[in-house]
Amino acid sequence: MEKIEHKMVAVNGINMHVAELGQGPIVLFIHGFPELWYSWRHQMVYLAERGYRAVAPNLRGYGDTTGAPVNDISKFSLFHLVGDLIALLEAIDPNEDNVFVVAHDWGAIIAWHLCLFRPDKVKALVNLSVHFLPRNPHMNLVEGFKALYGEDHYIPRFQVPGEIEAEFAPYGAKAVLKKLLTFRDPAPFYFPKGKGLDAIPDAPAALSSWLSEEELDYYASKFEKTGFTGAVNYYRALPLDWELTAPWTRAQVKVPTKFIVGEFDLVYHIPGAKEYIHNGGFKKDVPLLEEVVVIEGAAHFVNQERPDEINKHIYDFIQKF
């Protein structure tokens, strides 16, 4: 871990903090919510040792990346997020035509759109946790989740600026992150108003074996500085994303892809998700989908919970190209 280099790169109007390790073909790692470049620590070391250049930024609104106006939700659209990554690739290696992309959770949503908008930039994709979500021309994702789960589901609850931040504040960043990162229930994630974090069942008293106190402290130290607004803005921009991505309705992702999900991942248990993933819908939308892997006994944060398996899955796939 000490060998990982950190630098700031000016991209797309922000200053992006980037962690990097190794030499060789670039593997761009895109983190999710509520995470950081640090979520990829195990994968970076593993791939760097095998001849790759692991590049893991903190996305806009996260960690030591600065300059995104957190009071302006419109600056957190998928076009900004993908634009940041295109600018980053241009800045760190203007001569590299295309790169490997590995992404998880919100990072996976960004990666699907990176492949939709700029397939020329992606050699192959390994996406974790969040399968491709084809755009519903009749309803944005926030309305979709509201229809499925009601107003208390976390995505509708994240919509009002300042509201969820105020509910998190009395607990402190570390307690919030511990609840979110150790959540292992495949059931939907609810945040009933006024109940705050207490509505979420506690993980077992011992931290999940994969998340040490020291690792949790690293996450907490960054979120204590930034707060959660930047991270939650990704959810608040979903209605705008829906409007702006209208031209890509029914568009296919045409990049060689491997998809990995934990057996107990709450996304995998959204009604209709398993049928879509396994019964042909996914393959129709992502025609170059080569493999779907379900990691038995794992939950949402699969790249940290089961690093050895995930490392091998990533390496086995990308070395084919």
Short mmCIF file of C-alpha atoms in Angstrom, two decimals:
data_model
loop_
_atom_site.label_atom_id
_atom_site.label_comp_id
_atom_site.label_asym_id
_atom_site.label_seq_id
_atom_site.Cartn_x
_atom_site.Cartn_y
_atom_site.Cartn_z
CA MET A 1 0.00 0.00 0.00
CA GLU A 2 2.88 2.38 0.78
CA LYS A 3 3.97 2.14 -2.84
CA ILE A 4 0.73 3.62 -4.17
CA GLU A 5 1.42 7.09 -5.56
CA HIS A 6 -0.99 9.98 -5.10
CA LYS A 7 -1.31 13.02 -7.29
CA MET A 8 -3.74 15.78 -8.22
CA VAL A 9 -4.78 16.11 -11.86
CA ALA A 10 -6.72 19.09 -13.24
CA VAL A 11 -9.59 17.67 -15.30
CA ASN A 12 -12.86 19.07 -16.60
CA GLY A 13 -12.88 22.05 -14.21
CA ILE A 14 -12.06 20.09 -11.03
CA ASN A 15 -8.89 18.89 -9.28
CA MET A 16 -9.02 15.14 -9.19
CA HIS A 17 -7.12 13.11 -6.62
CA VAL A 18 -5.72 9.98 -8.28
CA ALA A 19 -4.07 6.93 -6.73
CA GLU A 20 -1.78 4.99 -9.03
CA LEU A 21 0.42 1.91 -8.96
CA GLY A 22 2.36 -0.09 -11.53
CA GLN A 23 3.43 0.15 -15.17
CA GLY A 24 1.77 -1.24 -18.26
CA PRO A 25 -1.71 -1.15 -19.80
CA ILE A 26 -4.03 1.12 -17.81
CA VAL A 27 -6.79 -0.34 -15.64
CA LEU A 28 -9.14 2.46 -14.61
CA PHE A 29 -10.96 1.71 -11.34
CA ILE A 30 -14.22 3.57 -10.64
CA HIS A 31 -15.53 3.49 -7.07
CA GLY A 32 -19.10 3.59 -5.81
CA PHE A 33 -21.09 5.01 -2.88
CA PRO A 34 -20.05 5.74 -0.15
CA GLU A 35 -16.53 4.84 -1.11
CA LEU A 36 -13.20 6.20 -2.35
CA TRP A 37 -10.25 5.16 -4.53
CA TYR A 38 -9.35 3.15 -1.38
CA SER A 39 -12.09 0.61 -2.15
CA TRP A 40 -9.76 -0.77 -4.83
CA ARG A 41 -6.65 -1.12 -2.64
CA HIS A 42 -6.50 -4.93 -2.99
CA GLN A 43 -7.10 -4.95 -6.75
CA MET A 44 -4.53 -2.21 -7.42
CA VAL A 45 -1.72 -4.10 -5.71
CA TYR A 46 -2.65 -7.41 -7.37
CA LEU A 47 -2.83 -6.02 -10.92
CA ALA A 48 0.25 -3.82 -10.55
CA GLU A 49 2.23 -6.92 -9.61
CA ARG A 50 1.03 -8.53 -12.85
CA GLY A 51 2.14 -5.84 -15.26
CA TYR A 52 -0.74 -3.34 -15.25
CA ARG A 53 -0.96 0.34 -14.38
CA ALA A 54 -3.76 0.64 -11.82
CA VAL A 55 -5.38 4.09 -11.77
CA ALA A 56 -8.07 4.86 -9.17
CA PRO A 57 -9.46 8.39 -8.87
CA ASN A 58 -11.68 9.86 -6.21
CA LEU A 59 -14.74 10.90 -8.20
CA ARG A 60 -16.10 14.45 -8.08
CA GLY A 61 -17.52 15.26 -4.66
CA TYR A 62 -15.45 12.55 -2.97
CA GLY A 63 -12.32 12.53 -0.82
CA ASP A 64 -9.46 14.80 -1.81
CA THR A 65 -10.96 15.64 -5.22
CA THR A 66 -11.98 19.28 -5.10
CA GLY A 67 -13.69 21.91 -7.21
CA ALA A 68 -17.13 20.39 -7.86
CA PRO A 69 -19.82 22.84 -6.67
CA VAL A 70 -21.73 20.62 -4.22
CA ASN A 71 -24.57 23.13 -4.00
CA ASP A 72 -25.32 22.66 -7.71
CA ILE A 73 -26.85 19.23 -8.36
CA SER A 74 -26.74 19.79 -12.13
CA LYS A 75 -22.93 19.54 -11.95
CA PHE A 76 -23.22 15.87 -10.91
CA SER A 77 -24.80 14.48 -14.07
CA LEU A 78 -23.50 11.34 -15.76
CA PHE A 79 -22.08 13.58 -18.47
CA HIS A 80 -19.91 15.37 -15.91
CA LEU A 81 -18.84 12.09 -14.31
CA VAL A 82 -17.95 10.43 -17.62
CA GLY A 83 -16.37 13.69 -18.82
CA ASP A 84 -14.09 13.74 -15.78
CA LEU A 85 -12.80 10.25 -16.61
CA ILE A 86 -12.27 10.97 -20.31
CA ALA A 87 -10.29 14.08 -19.34
CA LEU A 88 -8.33 12.06 -16.76
CA LEU A 89 -7.32 9.44 -19.35
CA GLU A 90 -6.25 12.19 -21.73
CA ALA A 91 -4.19 13.83 -18.99
CA ILE A 92 -2.37 10.74 -17.70
CA ASP A 93 -1.69 9.05 -21.03
CA PRO A 94 -2.69 10.91 -24.19
CA ASN A 95 -1.14 8.15 -26.34
CA GLU A 96 -3.20 5.29 -24.96
CA ASP A 97 -6.17 4.59 -27.27
CA ASN A 98 -8.33 2.64 -24.87
CA VAL A 99 -8.13 1.19 -21.38
CA PHE A 100 -9.52 -1.55 -19.18
CA VAL A 101 -12.28 -0.39 -16.85
CA VAL A 102 -13.24 -2.02 -13.55
CA ALA A 103 -16.13 -0.48 -11.63
CA HIS A 104 -18.48 -1.08 -8.70
CA ASP A 105 -21.88 0.27 -7.59
CA TRP A 106 -22.26 3.92 -8.75
CA GLY A 107 -18.96 3.43 -10.52
CA ALA A 108 -20.64 0.66 -12.52
CA ILE A 109 -23.43 3.02 -13.59
CA ILE A 110 -20.78 5.53 -14.69
CA ALA A 111 -18.88 2.75 -16.50
CA TRP A 112 -21.97 1.60 -18.42
CA HIS A 113 -22.43 5.18 -19.61
CA LEU A 114 -18.74 5.60 -20.38
CA CYS A 115 -19.19 2.59 -22.69
CA LEU A 116 -22.39 4.02 -24.18
CA PHE A 117 -20.92 7.48 -24.79
CA ARG A 118 -17.33 6.54 -25.71
CA PRO A 119 -16.96 2.82 -26.50
CA ASP A 120 -13.74 3.71 -28.35
CA LYS A 121 -12.13 4.45 -24.98
CA VAL A 122 -12.80 1.06 -23.36
CA LYS A 123 -10.91 -2.11 -24.27
CA ALA A 124 -12.91 -4.31 -21.91
CA LEU A 125 -15.11 -3.83 -18.86
CA VAL A 126 -15.47 -5.69 -15.57
CA ASN A 127 -18.53 -4.34 -13.74
CA LEU A 128 -19.44 -5.28 -10.18
CA SER A 129 -22.78 -5.19 -8.37
CA VAL A 130 -24.93 -3.00 -10.63
CA HIS A 131 -26.04 -4.61 -13.87
CA PHE A 132 -26.91 -2.48 -16.89
CA LEU A 133 -30.12 -0.56 -16.23
CA PRO A 134 -31.79 0.14 -19.58
CA ARG A 135 -33.43 3.56 -19.68
CA ASN A 136 -37.16 3.41 -19.10
CA PRO A 137 -38.65 6.00 -21.50
CA HIS A 138 -41.68 6.47 -19.21
CA MET A 139 -40.09 6.92 -15.79
CA ASN A 140 -36.80 7.98 -14.21
CA LEU A 141 -35.05 5.75 -11.66
CA VAL A 142 -36.17 7.78 -8.64
CA GLU A 143 -39.83 7.41 -9.66
CA GLY A 144 -39.15 3.76 -10.47
CA PHE A 145 -37.79 3.01 -7.00
CA LYS A 146 -40.60 5.01 -5.40
CA ALA A 147 -43.13 2.88 -7.29
CA LEU A 148 -41.37 -0.32 -6.23
CA TYR A 149 -40.57 0.45 -2.61
CA GLY A 150 -42.35 3.64 -1.52
CA GLU A 151 -41.11 6.97 -0.20
CA ASP A 152 -38.89 5.51 2.56
CA HIS A 153 -36.53 3.75 0.15
CA TYR A 154 -33.10 5.36 0.35
CA ILE A 155 -33.07 6.71 -3.23
CA PRO A 156 -36.29 8.76 -2.86
CA ARG A 157 -35.12 9.78 0.64
CA PHE A 158 -31.83 11.10 -0.75
CA GLN A 159 -33.56 13.56 -3.08
CA VAL A 160 -34.15 16.65 -0.91
CA PRO A 161 -30.94 18.72 -0.60
CA GLY A 162 -29.68 18.84 2.98
CA GLU A 163 -32.25 16.45 4.42
CA ILE A 164 -30.29 13.22 4.67
CA GLU A 165 -27.13 15.15 5.62
CA ALA A 166 -29.01 16.60 8.61
CA GLU A 167 -30.13 13.10 9.65
CA PHE A 168 -26.58 11.74 9.35
CA ALA A 169 -24.98 14.65 11.23
CA PRO A 170 -25.72 13.58 14.86
CA TYR A 171 -24.15 10.16 14.25
CA GLY A 172 -20.87 11.30 12.70
CA ALA A 173 -19.24 9.99 9.53
CA LYS A 174 -17.74 6.88 11.07
CA ALA A 175 -21.04 5.52 12.41
CA VAL A 176 -22.79 6.26 9.10
CA LEU A 177 -20.09 4.55 7.07
CA LYS A 178 -19.98 1.55 9.36
CA LYS A 179 -23.74 1.04 8.90
CA LEU A 180 -23.60 1.47 5.12
CA LEU A 181 -20.44 -0.50 4.41
CA THR A 182 -21.34 -3.47 6.60
CA PHE A 183 -24.97 -3.73 5.41
CA ARG A 184 -25.44 -7.33 4.31
CA ASP A 185 -29.19 -7.68 3.96
CA PRO A 186 -30.45 -8.51 0.44
CA ALA A 187 -33.68 -6.67 1.32
CA PRO A 188 -34.13 -3.07 0.16
CA PHE A 189 -32.48 -0.28 2.09
CA TYR A 190 -34.97 1.96 3.91
CA PHE A 191 -34.44 5.29 5.70
CA PRO A 192 -37.81 6.16 7.28
CA LYS A 193 -38.04 9.86 8.07
CA GLY A 194 -37.05 10.82 11.57
CA LYS A 195 -35.57 7.42 12.41
CA GLY A 196 -32.15 8.14 11.00
CA LEU A 197 -29.58 5.38 11.06
CA ASP A 198 -31.46 3.50 13.75
CA ALA A 199 -33.80 2.20 11.05
CA ILE A 200 -30.95 0.14 9.60
CA PRO A 201 -30.29 -3.14 11.39
CA ASP A 202 -26.86 -3.30 12.99
CA ALA A 203 -24.22 -5.45 11.42
CA PRO A 204 -22.73 -8.02 13.81
CA ALA A 205 -20.82 -6.30 16.62
CA ALA A 206 -17.45 -7.23 15.17
CA LEU A 207 -16.83 -5.30 11.96
CA SER A 208 -17.25 -7.41 8.90
CA SER A 209 -14.05 -9.41 8.68
CA TRP A 210 -13.02 -7.55 5.54
CA LEU A 211 -13.24 -4.06 7.05
CA SER A 212 -10.80 -3.38 9.87
CA GLU A 213 -11.15 -0.49 12.30
CA GLU A 214 -8.16 1.14 10.62
CA GLU A 215 -9.74 0.85 7.15
CA LEU A 216 -13.03 2.26 8.42
CA ASP A 217 -11.09 5.15 9.99
CA TYR A 218 -9.54 5.96 6.61
CA TYR A 219 -12.98 6.29 5.01
CA ALA A 220 -14.31 8.26 7.98
CA SER A 221 -11.39 10.72 7.92
CA LYS A 222 -12.24 11.70 4.34
CA PHE A 223 -16.02 11.92 4.79
CA GLU A 224 -15.57 13.96 7.97
CA LYS A 225 -13.83 16.55 5.80
CA THR A 226 -16.17 16.53 2.81
CA GLY A 227 -19.51 15.57 4.32
CA PHE A 228 -21.91 13.42 2.29
CA THR A 229 -23.47 16.01 -0.04
CA GLY A 230 -21.17 15.41 -3.02
CA ALA A 231 -21.75 11.67 -2.83
CA VAL A 232 -25.53 11.95 -2.40
CA ASN A 233 -25.76 14.43 -5.31
CA TYR A 234 -25.28 11.49 -7.71
CA TYR A 235 -28.71 10.26 -6.61
CA ARG A 236 -30.18 13.77 -6.78
CA ALA A 237 -29.03 14.11 -10.39
CA LEU A 238 -30.84 10.91 -11.47
CA PRO A 239 -33.93 12.76 -12.82
CA LEU A 240 -31.62 15.05 -14.81
CA ASP A 241 -29.64 12.03 -16.07
CA TRP A 242 -32.89 10.50 -17.27
CA GLU A 243 -33.73 13.63 -19.26
CA LEU A 244 -30.27 13.98 -20.77
CA THR A 245 -29.82 10.31 -21.74
CA ALA A 246 -32.99 10.19 -23.85
CA PRO A 247 -30.92 9.85 -27.07
CA TRP A 248 -29.50 6.57 -25.71
CA THR A 249 -32.87 4.89 -25.15
CA ARG A 250 -32.54 1.24 -26.29
CA ALA A 251 -28.85 1.76 -27.07
CA GLN A 252 -26.59 -1.24 -26.57
CA VAL A 253 -23.29 -1.38 -24.68
CA LYS A 254 -20.84 -2.74 -27.25
CA VAL A 255 -17.76 -3.45 -25.17
CA PRO A 256 -16.49 -6.90 -24.08
CA THR A 257 -17.88 -7.27 -20.56
CA LYS A 258 -17.74 -9.47 -17.48
CA PHE A 259 -20.27 -8.91 -14.70
CA ILE A 260 -19.80 -9.97 -11.06
CA VAL A 261 -22.34 -9.74 -8.26
CA GLY A 262 -22.55 -11.01 -4.67
CA GLU A 263 -25.27 -13.53 -3.91
CA PHE A 264 -26.65 -11.26 -1.14
CA ASP A 265 -26.19 -7.95 -2.99
CA LEU A 266 -29.33 -5.87 -2.55
CA VAL A 267 -29.15 -4.77 -6.22
CA TYR A 268 -29.25 -8.42 -7.32
CA HIS A 269 -32.49 -8.77 -5.32
CA ILE A 270 -34.37 -5.87 -6.92
CA PRO A 271 -37.56 -7.38 -8.40
CA GLY A 272 -36.81 -8.55 -11.95
CA ALA A 273 -33.01 -8.18 -11.67
CA LYS A 274 -32.14 -11.89 -11.61
CA GLU A 275 -34.47 -12.62 -14.52
CA TYR A 276 -32.94 -9.76 -16.51
CA ILE A 277 -29.37 -10.84 -15.71
CA HIS A 278 -29.79 -14.58 -16.37
CA ASN A 279 -32.64 -14.91 -18.89
CA GLY A 280 -31.33 -13.01 -21.91
CA GLY A 281 -32.32 -9.38 -21.32
CA PHE A 282 -28.85 -8.38 -20.12
CA LYS A 283 -27.14 -10.14 -23.05
CA LYS A 284 -29.48 -8.38 -25.48
CA ASP A 285 -28.53 -4.95 -24.13
CA VAL A 286 -24.84 -5.86 -23.69
CA PRO A 287 -24.22 -8.18 -26.66
CA LEU A 288 -20.51 -8.64 -25.83
CA LEU A 289 -21.30 -9.81 -22.29
CA GLU A 290 -19.00 -12.81 -21.95
CA GLU A 291 -19.59 -13.93 -18.40
CA VAL A 292 -21.81 -13.42 -15.36
CA VAL A 293 -20.37 -14.51 -12.02
CA VAL A 294 -22.41 -14.75 -8.80
CA ILE A 295 -20.10 -14.85 -5.75
CA GLU A 296 -21.70 -17.18 -3.21
CA GLY A 297 -22.07 -15.84 0.31
CA ALA A 298 -20.89 -12.33 -0.62
CA ALA A 299 -22.88 -9.11 -0.28
CA HIS A 300 -22.68 -5.70 -1.97
CA PHE A 301 -19.07 -4.59 -1.32
CA VAL A 302 -17.75 -7.69 -3.01
CA ASN A 303 -14.38 -6.30 -4.18
CA GLN A 304 -13.42 -5.61 -0.56
CA GLU A 305 -15.20 -8.54 1.04
CA ARG A 306 -13.73 -11.17 -1.30
CA PRO A 307 -10.63 -9.53 -2.80
CA ASP A 308 -8.75 -12.71 -3.75
CA GLU A 309 -11.59 -14.08 -5.86
CA ILE A 310 -12.39 -10.71 -7.43
CA ASN A 311 -8.71 -10.04 -8.23
CA LYS A 312 -8.49 -13.34 -10.07
CA HIS A 313 -11.76 -12.78 -11.94
CA ILE A 314 -10.57 -9.37 -13.15
CA TYR A 315 -7.13 -10.61 -14.16
CA ASP A 316 -8.44 -13.73 -15.94
CA PHE A 317 -10.74 -11.56 -18.04
CA ILE A 318 -8.53 -8.61 -18.97
CA GLN A 319 -5.47 -10.67 -19.83
CA LYS A 320 -7.40 -12.10 -22.80
CA PHE A 321 -7.18 -8.74 -24.57
#
